[in-house]
């Protein structure tokens, strides 16, 4: 003799009250909520890889220590792992700030980027040629961070409207 267990689920549907000022609750998919983050993180990985390939090809710098040196002339561990993670942290930070604070943080990061390059050169992870100037890094990181922020906030606003 087998027993049959029957489970009855009671689902209650609540209608929105017309006189309520609260907005309707809608389920949003993970992809919809995080679309801007995902797009910008993928962009950061691809753009960073492209820039590294360009600068290595034209001899501005090189990566003596990199994974799969026989396949890649750039450090793909940085451009595919570290850069997207740092970009994500940057976007989370930008989301919590007002406009003036964002500009201050962008300037601080831009001026600290050459310091990071100098430290990575001291550790042997990075070698610049004589034709490279660290001012290029300040300008490059500034433009990159402004562009990433503008696209991120534009995408965030666009997905909120839909």
mmCIF file with all atom_site columns, N, CA and C in Angstrom, residues 97-146:
data_model
loop_
_atom_site.group_PDB
_atom_site.id
_atom_site.type_symbol
_atom_site.label_atom_id
_atom_site.label_alt_id
_atom_site.label_comp_id
_atom_site.label_asym_id
_atom_site.label_entity_id
_atom_site.label_seq_id
_atom_site.pdbx_PDB_ins_code
_atom_site.Cartn_x
_atom_site.Cartn_y
_atom_site.Cartn_z
_atom_site.occupancy
_atom_site.B_iso_or_equiv
_atom_site.pdbx_formal_charge
_atom_site.auth_seq_id
_atom_site.auth_comp_id
_atom_site.auth_asym_id
_atom_site.auth_atom_id
_atom_site.pdbx_PDB_model_num
ATOM 1   N N  . UNK A 1 97  ? 27.595 58.278 -6.209  1.00 0.00 ? 97  UNK A N  1
ATOM 2   C CA . UNK A 1 97  ? 28.111 59.635 -6.061  1.00 0.00 ? 97  UNK A CA 1
ATOM 3   C C  . UNK A 1 97  ? 27.298 60.641 -6.861  1.00 0.00 ? 97  UNK A C  1
ATOM 4   N N  . UNK A 1 98  ? 27.445 61.890 -6.457  1.00 0.00 ? 98  UNK A N  1
ATOM 5   C CA . UNK A 1 98  ? 26.854 62.955 -7.264  1.00 0.00 ? 98  UNK A CA 1
ATOM 6   C C  . UNK A 1 98  ? 27.851 63.370 -8.348  1.00 0.00 ? 98  UNK A C  1
ATOM 7   N N  . UNK A 1 99  ? 27.450 64.282 -9.205  1.00 0.00 ? 99  UNK A N  1
ATOM 8   C CA . UNK A 1 99  ? 28.257 64.651 -10.381 1.00 0.00 ? 99  UNK A CA 1
ATOM 9   C C  . UNK A 1 99  ? 29.626 65.211 -10.015 1.00 0.00 ? 99  UNK A C  1
ATOM 10  N N  . UNK A 1 100 ? 29.704 66.100 -9.039  1.00 0.00 ? 100 UNK A N  1
ATOM 11  C CA . UNK A 1 100 ? 30.985 66.693 -8.645  1.00 0.00 ? 100 UNK A CA 1
ATOM 12  C C  . UNK A 1 100 ? 31.931 65.631 -8.082  1.00 0.00 ? 100 UNK A C  1
ATOM 13  N N  . UNK A 1 101 ? 31.419 64.773 -7.233  1.00 0.00 ? 101 UNK A N  1
ATOM 14  C CA . UNK A 1 101 ? 32.243 63.703 -6.663  1.00 0.00 ? 101 UNK A CA 1
ATOM 15  C C  . UNK A 1 101 ? 32.770 62.769 -7.752  1.00 0.00 ? 101 UNK A C  1
ATOM 16  N N  . UNK A 1 102 ? 31.949 62.495 -8.767  1.00 0.00 ? 102 UNK A N  1
ATOM 17  C CA . UNK A 1 102 ? 32.395 61.644 -9.885  1.00 0.00 ? 102 UNK A CA 1
ATOM 18  C C  . UNK A 1 102 ? 33.584 62.267 -10.599 1.00 0.00 ? 102 UNK A C  1
ATOM 19  N N  . UNK A 1 103 ? 33.493 63.569 -10.901 1.00 0.00 ? 103 UNK A N  1
ATOM 20  C CA . UNK A 1 103 ? 34.590 64.230 -11.593 1.00 0.00 ? 103 UNK A CA 1
ATOM 21  C C  . UNK A 1 103 ? 35.866 64.224 -10.745 1.00 0.00 ? 103 UNK A C  1
ATOM 22  N N  . UNK A 1 104 ? 35.726 64.411 -9.457  1.00 0.00 ? 104 UNK A N  1
ATOM 23  C CA . UNK A 1 104 ? 36.891 64.391 -8.569  1.00 0.00 ? 104 UNK A CA 1
ATOM 24  C C  . UNK A 1 104 ? 37.532 63.007 -8.570  1.00 0.00 ? 104 UNK A C  1
ATOM 25  N N  . UNK A 1 105 ? 36.719 61.966 -8.467  1.00 0.00 ? 105 UNK A N  1
ATOM 26  C CA . UNK A 1 105 ? 37.246 60.596 -8.466  1.00 0.00 ? 105 UNK A CA 1
ATOM 27  C C  . UNK A 1 105 ? 37.909 60.273 -9.806  1.00 0.00 ? 105 UNK A C  1
ATOM 28  N N  . UNK A 1 106 ? 37.299 60.691 -10.910 1.00 0.00 ? 106 UNK A N  1
ATOM 29  C CA . UNK A 1 106 ? 37.893 60.449 -12.230 1.00 0.00 ? 106 UNK A CA 1
ATOM 30  C C  . UNK A 1 106 ? 39.263 61.123 -12.331 1.00 0.00 ? 106 UNK A C  1
ATOM 31  N N  . UNK A 1 107 ? 39.363 62.346 -11.855 1.00 0.00 ? 107 UNK A N  1
ATOM 32  C CA . UNK A 1 107 ? 40.656 63.051 -11.883 1.00 0.00 ? 107 UNK A CA 1
ATOM 33  C C  . UNK A 1 107 ? 41.692 62.362 -10.998 1.00 0.00 ? 107 UNK A C  1
ATOM 34  N N  . UNK A 1 108 ? 41.284 61.929 -9.811  1.00 0.00 ? 108 UNK A N  1
ATOM 35  C CA . UNK A 1 108 ? 42.216 61.254 -8.899  1.00 0.00 ? 108 UNK A CA 1
ATOM 36  C C  . UNK A 1 108 ? 42.716 59.950 -9.523  1.00 0.00 ? 108 UNK A C  1
ATOM 37  N N  . UNK A 1 109 ? 41.806 59.154 -10.070 1.00 0.00 ? 109 UNK A N  1
ATOM 38  C CA . UNK A 1 109 ? 42.215 57.894 -10.702 1.00 0.00 ? 109 UNK A CA 1
ATOM 39  C C  . UNK A 1 109 ? 43.136 58.165 -11.890 1.00 0.00 ? 109 UNK A C  1
ATOM 40  N N  . UNK A 1 110 ? 42.815 59.181 -12.676 1.00 0.00 ? 110 UNK A N  1
ATOM 41  C CA . UNK A 1 110 ? 43.629 59.511 -13.852 1.00 0.00 ? 110 UNK A CA 1
ATOM 42  C C  . UNK A 1 110 ? 45.052 59.907 -13.458 1.00 0.00 ? 110 UNK A C  1
ATOM 43  N N  . UNK A 1 111 ? 45.179 60.648 -12.365 1.00 0.00 ? 111 UNK A N  1
ATOM 44  C CA . UNK A 1 111 ? 46.509 61.061 -11.940 1.00 0.00 ? 111 UNK A CA 1
ATOM 45  C C  . UNK A 1 111 ? 47.253 59.958 -11.193 1.00 0.00 ? 111 UNK A C  1
ATOM 46  N N  . UNK A 1 112 ? 46.533 58.960 -10.663 1.00 0.00 ? 112 UNK A N  1
ATOM 47  C CA . UNK A 1 112 ? 47.189 57.836 -9.987  1.00 0.00 ? 112 UNK A CA 1
ATOM 48  C C  . UNK A 1 112 ? 47.560 56.709 -10.947 1.00 0.00 ? 112 UNK A C  1
ATOM 49  N N  . UNK A 1 113 ? 46.980 56.680 -12.144 1.00 0.00 ? 113 UNK A N  1
ATOM 50  C CA . UNK A 1 113 ? 47.260 55.619 -13.109 1.00 0.00 ? 113 UNK A CA 1
ATOM 51  C C  . UNK A 1 113 ? 48.748 55.515 -13.453 1.00 0.00 ? 113 UNK A C  1
ATOM 52  N N  . UNK A 1 114 ? 49.443 56.632 -13.717 1.00 0.00 ? 114 UNK A N  1
ATOM 53  C CA . UNK A 1 114 ? 50.883 56.503 -13.987 1.00 0.00 ? 114 UNK A CA 1
ATOM 54  C C  . UNK A 1 114 ? 51.666 55.925 -12.808 1.00 0.00 ? 114 UNK A C  1
ATOM 55  N N  . UNK A 1 115 ? 51.222 56.197 -11.601 1.00 0.00 ? 115 UNK A N  1
ATOM 56  C CA . UNK A 1 115 ? 51.870 55.617 -10.429 1.00 0.00 ? 115 UNK A CA 1
ATOM 57  C C  . UNK A 1 115 ? 51.739 54.095 -10.464 1.00 0.00 ? 115 UNK A C  1
ATOM 58  N N  . UNK A 1 116 ? 50.546 53.603 -10.829 1.00 0.00 ? 116 UNK A N  1
ATOM 59  C CA . UNK A 1 116 ? 50.354 52.161 -10.974 1.00 0.00 ? 116 UNK A CA 1
ATOM 60  C C  . UNK A 1 116 ? 51.244 51.574 -12.055 1.00 0.00 ? 116 UNK A C  1
ATOM 61  N N  . UNK A 1 117 ? 51.424 52.318 -13.142 1.00 0.00 ? 117 UNK A N  1
ATOM 62  C CA . UNK A 1 117 ? 52.317 51.858 -14.204 1.00 0.00 ? 117 UNK A CA 1
ATOM 63  C C  . UNK A 1 117 ? 53.766 51.801 -13.728 1.00 0.00 ? 117 UNK A C  1
ATOM 64  N N  . UNK A 1 118 ? 54.179 52.801 -12.987 1.00 0.00 ? 118 UNK A N  1
ATOM 65  C CA . UNK A 1 118 ? 55.562 52.837 -12.477 1.00 0.00 ? 118 UNK A CA 1
ATOM 66  C C  . UNK A 1 118 ? 55.799 51.677 -11.519 1.00 0.00 ? 118 UNK A C  1
ATOM 67  N N  . UNK A 1 119 ? 54.824 51.387 -10.683 1.00 0.00 ? 119 UNK A N  1
ATOM 68  C CA . UNK A 1 119 ? 54.960 50.262 -9.743  1.00 0.00 ? 119 UNK A CA 1
ATOM 69  C C  . UNK A 1 119 ? 55.006 48.939 -10.505 1.00 0.00 ? 119 UNK A C  1
ATOM 70  N N  . UNK A 1 120 ? 54.137 48.784 -11.513 1.00 0.00 ? 120 UNK A N  1
ATOM 71  C CA . UNK A 1 120 ? 54.156 47.536 -12.282 1.00 0.00 ? 120 UNK A CA 1
ATOM 72  C C  . UNK A 1 120 ? 55.446 47.401 -13.086 1.00 0.00 ? 120 UNK A C  1
ATOM 73  N N  . UNK A 1 121 ? 56.029 48.521 -13.513 1.00 0.00 ? 121 UNK A N  1
ATOM 74  C CA . UNK A 1 121 ? 57.343 48.467 -14.167 1.00 0.00 ? 121 UNK A CA 1
ATOM 75  C C  . UNK A 1 121 ? 58.418 48.014 -13.185 1.00 0.00 ? 121 UNK A C  1
ATOM 76  N N  . UNK A 1 122 ? 58.344 48.497 -11.946 1.00 0.00 ? 122 UNK A N  1
ATOM 77  C CA . UNK A 1 122 ? 59.323 48.099 -10.931 1.00 0.00 ? 122 UNK A CA 1
ATOM 78  C C  . UNK A 1 122 ? 59.217 46.609 -10.615 1.00 0.00 ? 122 UNK A C  1
ATOM 79  N N  . UNK A 1 123 ? 58.022 46.048 -10.698 1.00 0.00 ? 123 UNK A N  1
ATOM 80  C CA . UNK A 1 123 ? 57.821 44.625 -10.445 1.00 0.00 ? 123 UNK A CA 1
ATOM 81  C C  . UNK A 1 123 ? 58.136 43.754 -11.667 1.00 0.00 ? 123 UNK A C  1
ATOM 82  N N  . UNK A 1 124 ? 58.393 44.392 -12.795 1.00 0.00 ? 124 UNK A N  1
ATOM 83  C CA . UNK A 1 124 ? 58.739 43.649 -13.999 1.00 0.00 ? 124 UNK A CA 1
ATOM 84  C C  . UNK A 1 124 ? 57.549 43.156 -14.799 1.00 0.00 ? 124 UNK A C  1
ATOM 85  N N  . UNK A 1 125 ? 56.359 43.699 -14.551 1.00 0.00 ? 125 UNK A N  1
ATOM 86  C CA . UNK A 1 125 ? 55.161 43.267 -15.267 1.00 0.00 ? 125 UNK A CA 1
ATOM 87  C C  . UNK A 1 125 ? 54.929 44.066 -16.542 1.00 0.00 ? 125 UNK A C  1
ATOM 88  N N  . UNK A 1 126 ? 55.658 45.158 -16.690 1.00 0.00 ? 126 UNK A N  1
ATOM 89  C CA . UNK A 1 126 ? 55.345 46.134 -17.719 1.00 0.00 ? 126 UNK A CA 1
ATOM 90  C C  . UNK A 1 126 ? 56.640 46.838 -18.101 1.00 0.00 ? 126 UNK A C  1
ATOM 91  N N  . UNK A 1 127 ? 56.877 47.076 -19.386 1.00 0.00 ? 127 UNK A N  1
ATOM 92  C CA . UNK A 1 127 ? 58.048 47.822 -19.830 1.00 0.00 ? 127 UNK A CA 1
ATOM 93  C C  . UNK A 1 127 ? 57.601 48.863 -20.848 1.00 0.00 ? 127 UNK A C  1
ATOM 94  N N  . UNK A 1 128 ? 57.920 50.124 -20.570 1.00 0.00 ? 128 UNK A N  1
ATOM 95  C CA . UNK A 1 128 ? 57.612 51.205 -21.513 1.00 0.00 ? 128 UNK A CA 1
ATOM 96  C C  . UNK A 1 128 ? 58.827 51.469 -22.397 1.00 0.00 ? 128 UNK A C  1
ATOM 97  N N  . UNK A 1 129 ? 58.564 51.922 -23.612 1.00 0.00 ? 129 UNK A N  1
ATOM 98  C CA . UNK A 1 129 ? 59.654 52.334 -24.488 1.00 0.00 ? 129 UNK A CA 1
ATOM 99  C C  . UNK A 1 129 ? 60.016 53.783 -24.181 1.00 0.00 ? 129 UNK A C  1
ATOM 100 N N  . UNK A 1 130 ? 61.058 54.251 -24.827 1.00 0.00 ? 130 UNK A N  1
ATOM 101 C CA . UNK A 1 130 ? 61.503 55.637 -24.637 1.00 0.00 ? 130 UNK A CA 1
ATOM 102 C C  . UNK A 1 130 ? 60.496 56.643 -25.190 1.00 0.00 ? 130 UNK A C  1
ATOM 103 N N  . UNK A 1 131 ? 59.693 56.233 -26.167 1.00 0.00 ? 131 UNK A N  1
ATOM 104 C CA . UNK A 1 131 ? 58.732 57.166 -26.770 1.00 0.00 ? 131 UNK A CA 1
ATOM 105 C C  . UNK A 1 131 ? 57.431 57.300 -25.975 1.00 0.00 ? 131 UNK A C  1
ATOM 106 N N  . UNK A 1 132 ? 57.313 56.583 -24.861 1.00 0.00 ? 132 UNK A N  1
ATOM 107 C CA . UNK A 1 132 ? 56.116 56.655 -24.031 1.00 0.00 ? 132 UNK A CA 1
ATOM 108 C C  . UNK A 1 132 ? 56.272 57.726 -22.967 1.00 0.00 ? 132 UNK A C  1
ATOM 109 N N  . UNK A 1 133 ? 55.219 58.468 -22.731 1.00 0.00 ? 133 UNK A N  1
ATOM 110 C CA . UNK A 1 133 ? 55.196 59.456 -21.657 1.00 0.00 ? 133 UNK A CA 1
ATOM 111 C C  . UNK A 1 133 ? 54.026 59.114 -20.736 1.00 0.00 ? 133 UNK A C  1
ATOM 112 N N  . UNK A 1 134 ? 54.218 59.259 -19.455 1.00 0.00 ? 134 UNK A N  1
ATOM 113 C CA . UNK A 1 134 ? 53.141 58.940 -18.513 1.00 0.00 ? 134 UNK A CA 1
ATOM 114 C C  . UNK A 1 134 ? 51.991 59.939 -18.597 1.00 0.00 ? 134 UNK A C  1
ATOM 115 N N  . UNK A 1 135 ? 52.219 61.067 -19.256 1.00 0.00 ? 135 UNK A N  1
ATOM 116 C CA . UNK A 1 135 ? 51.110 61.995 -19.502 1.00 0.00 ? 135 UNK A CA 1
ATOM 117 C C  . UNK A 1 135 ? 50.060 61.360 -20.415 1.00 0.00 ? 135 UNK A C  1
ATOM 118 N N  . UNK A 1 136 ? 50.530 60.470 -21.296 1.00 0.00 ? 136 UNK A N  1
ATOM 119 C CA . UNK A 1 136 ? 49.585 59.754 -22.153 1.00 0.00 ? 136 UNK A CA 1
ATOM 120 C C  . UNK A 1 136 ? 48.599 58.937 -21.306 1.00 0.00 ? 136 UNK A C  1
ATOM 121 N N  . UNK A 1 137 ? 49.115 58.366 -20.236 1.00 0.00 ? 137 UNK A N  1
ATOM 122 C CA . UNK A 1 137 ? 48.264 57.557 -19.354 1.00 0.00 ? 137 UNK A CA 1
ATOM 123 C C  . UNK A 1 137 ? 47.238 58.419 -18.635 1.00 0.00 ? 137 UNK A C  1
ATOM 124 N N  . UNK A 1 138 ? 47.654 59.592 -18.174 1.00 0.00 ? 138 UNK A N  1
ATOM 125 C CA . UNK A 1 138 ? 46.727 60.492 -17.483 1.00 0.00 ? 138 UNK A CA 1
ATOM 126 C C  . UNK A 1 138 ? 45.578 60.858 -18.418 1.00 0.00 ? 138 UNK A C  1
ATOM 127 N N  . UNK A 1 139 ? 45.918 61.285 -19.621 1.00 0.00 ? 139 UNK A N  1
ATOM 128 C CA . UNK A 1 139 ? 44.894 61.686 -20.586 1.00 0.00 ? 139 UNK A CA 1
ATOM 129 C C  . UNK A 1 139 ? 44.053 60.485 -21.014 1.00 0.00 ? 139 UNK A C  1
ATOM 130 N N  . UNK A 1 140 ? 44.711 59.371 -21.278 1.00 0.00 ? 140 UNK A N  1
ATOM 131 C CA . UNK A 1 140 ? 44.003 58.171 -21.724 1.00 0.00 ? 140 UNK A CA 1
ATOM 132 C C  . UNK A 1 140 ? 43.030 57.638 -20.688 1.00 0.00 ? 140 UNK A C  1
ATOM 133 N N  . UNK A 1 141 ? 43.472 57.526 -19.448 1.00 0.00 ? 141 UNK A N  1
ATOM 134 C CA . UNK A 1 141 ? 42.579 57.042 -18.397 1.00 0.00 ? 141 UNK A CA 1
ATOM 135 C C  . UNK A 1 141 ? 41.448 58.025 -18.136 1.00 0.00 ? 141 UNK A C  1
ATOM 136 N N  . UNK A 1 142 ? 41.737 59.325 -18.210 1.00 0.00 ? 142 UNK A N  1
ATOM 137 C CA . UNK A 1 142 ? 40.685 60.317 -18.022 1.00 0.00 ? 142 UNK A CA 1
ATOM 138 C C  . UNK A 1 142 ? 39.595 60.148 -19.084 1.00 0.00 ? 142 UNK A C  1
ATOM 139 N N  . UNK A 1 143 ? 39.999 60.082 -20.347 1.00 0.00 ? 143 UNK A N  1
ATOM 140 C CA . UNK A 1 143 ? 39.020 59.918 -21.431 1.00 0.00 ? 143 UNK A CA 1
ATOM 141 C C  . UNK A 1 143 ? 38.268 58.594 -21.316 1.00 0.00 ? 143 UNK A C  1
ATOM 142 N N  . UNK A 1 144 ? 38.994 57.536 -20.985 1.00 0.00 ? 144 UNK A N  1
ATOM 143 C CA . UNK A 1 144 ? 38.382 56.216 -20.834 1.00 0.00 ? 144 UNK A CA 1
ATOM 144 C C  . UNK A 1 144 ? 37.332 56.220 -19.717 1.00 0.00 ? 144 UNK A C  1
ATOM 145 N N  . UNK A 1 145 ? 37.667 56.771 -18.564 1.00 0.00 ? 145 UNK A N  1
ATOM 146 C CA . UNK A 1 145 ? 36.740 56.775 -17.427 1.00 0.00 ? 145 UNK A CA 1
ATOM 147 C C  . UNK A 1 145 ? 35.518 57.656 -17.693 1.00 0.00 ? 145 UNK A C  1
ATOM 148 N N  . UNK A 1 146 ? 35.722 58.787 -18.340 1.00 0.00 ? 146 UNK A N  1
ATOM 149 C CA . UNK A 1 146 ? 34.586 59.650 -18.682 1.00 0.00 ? 146 UNK A CA 1
ATOM 150 C C  . UNK A 1 146 ? 33.671 58.938 -19.670 1.00 0.00 ? 146 UNK A C  1
#
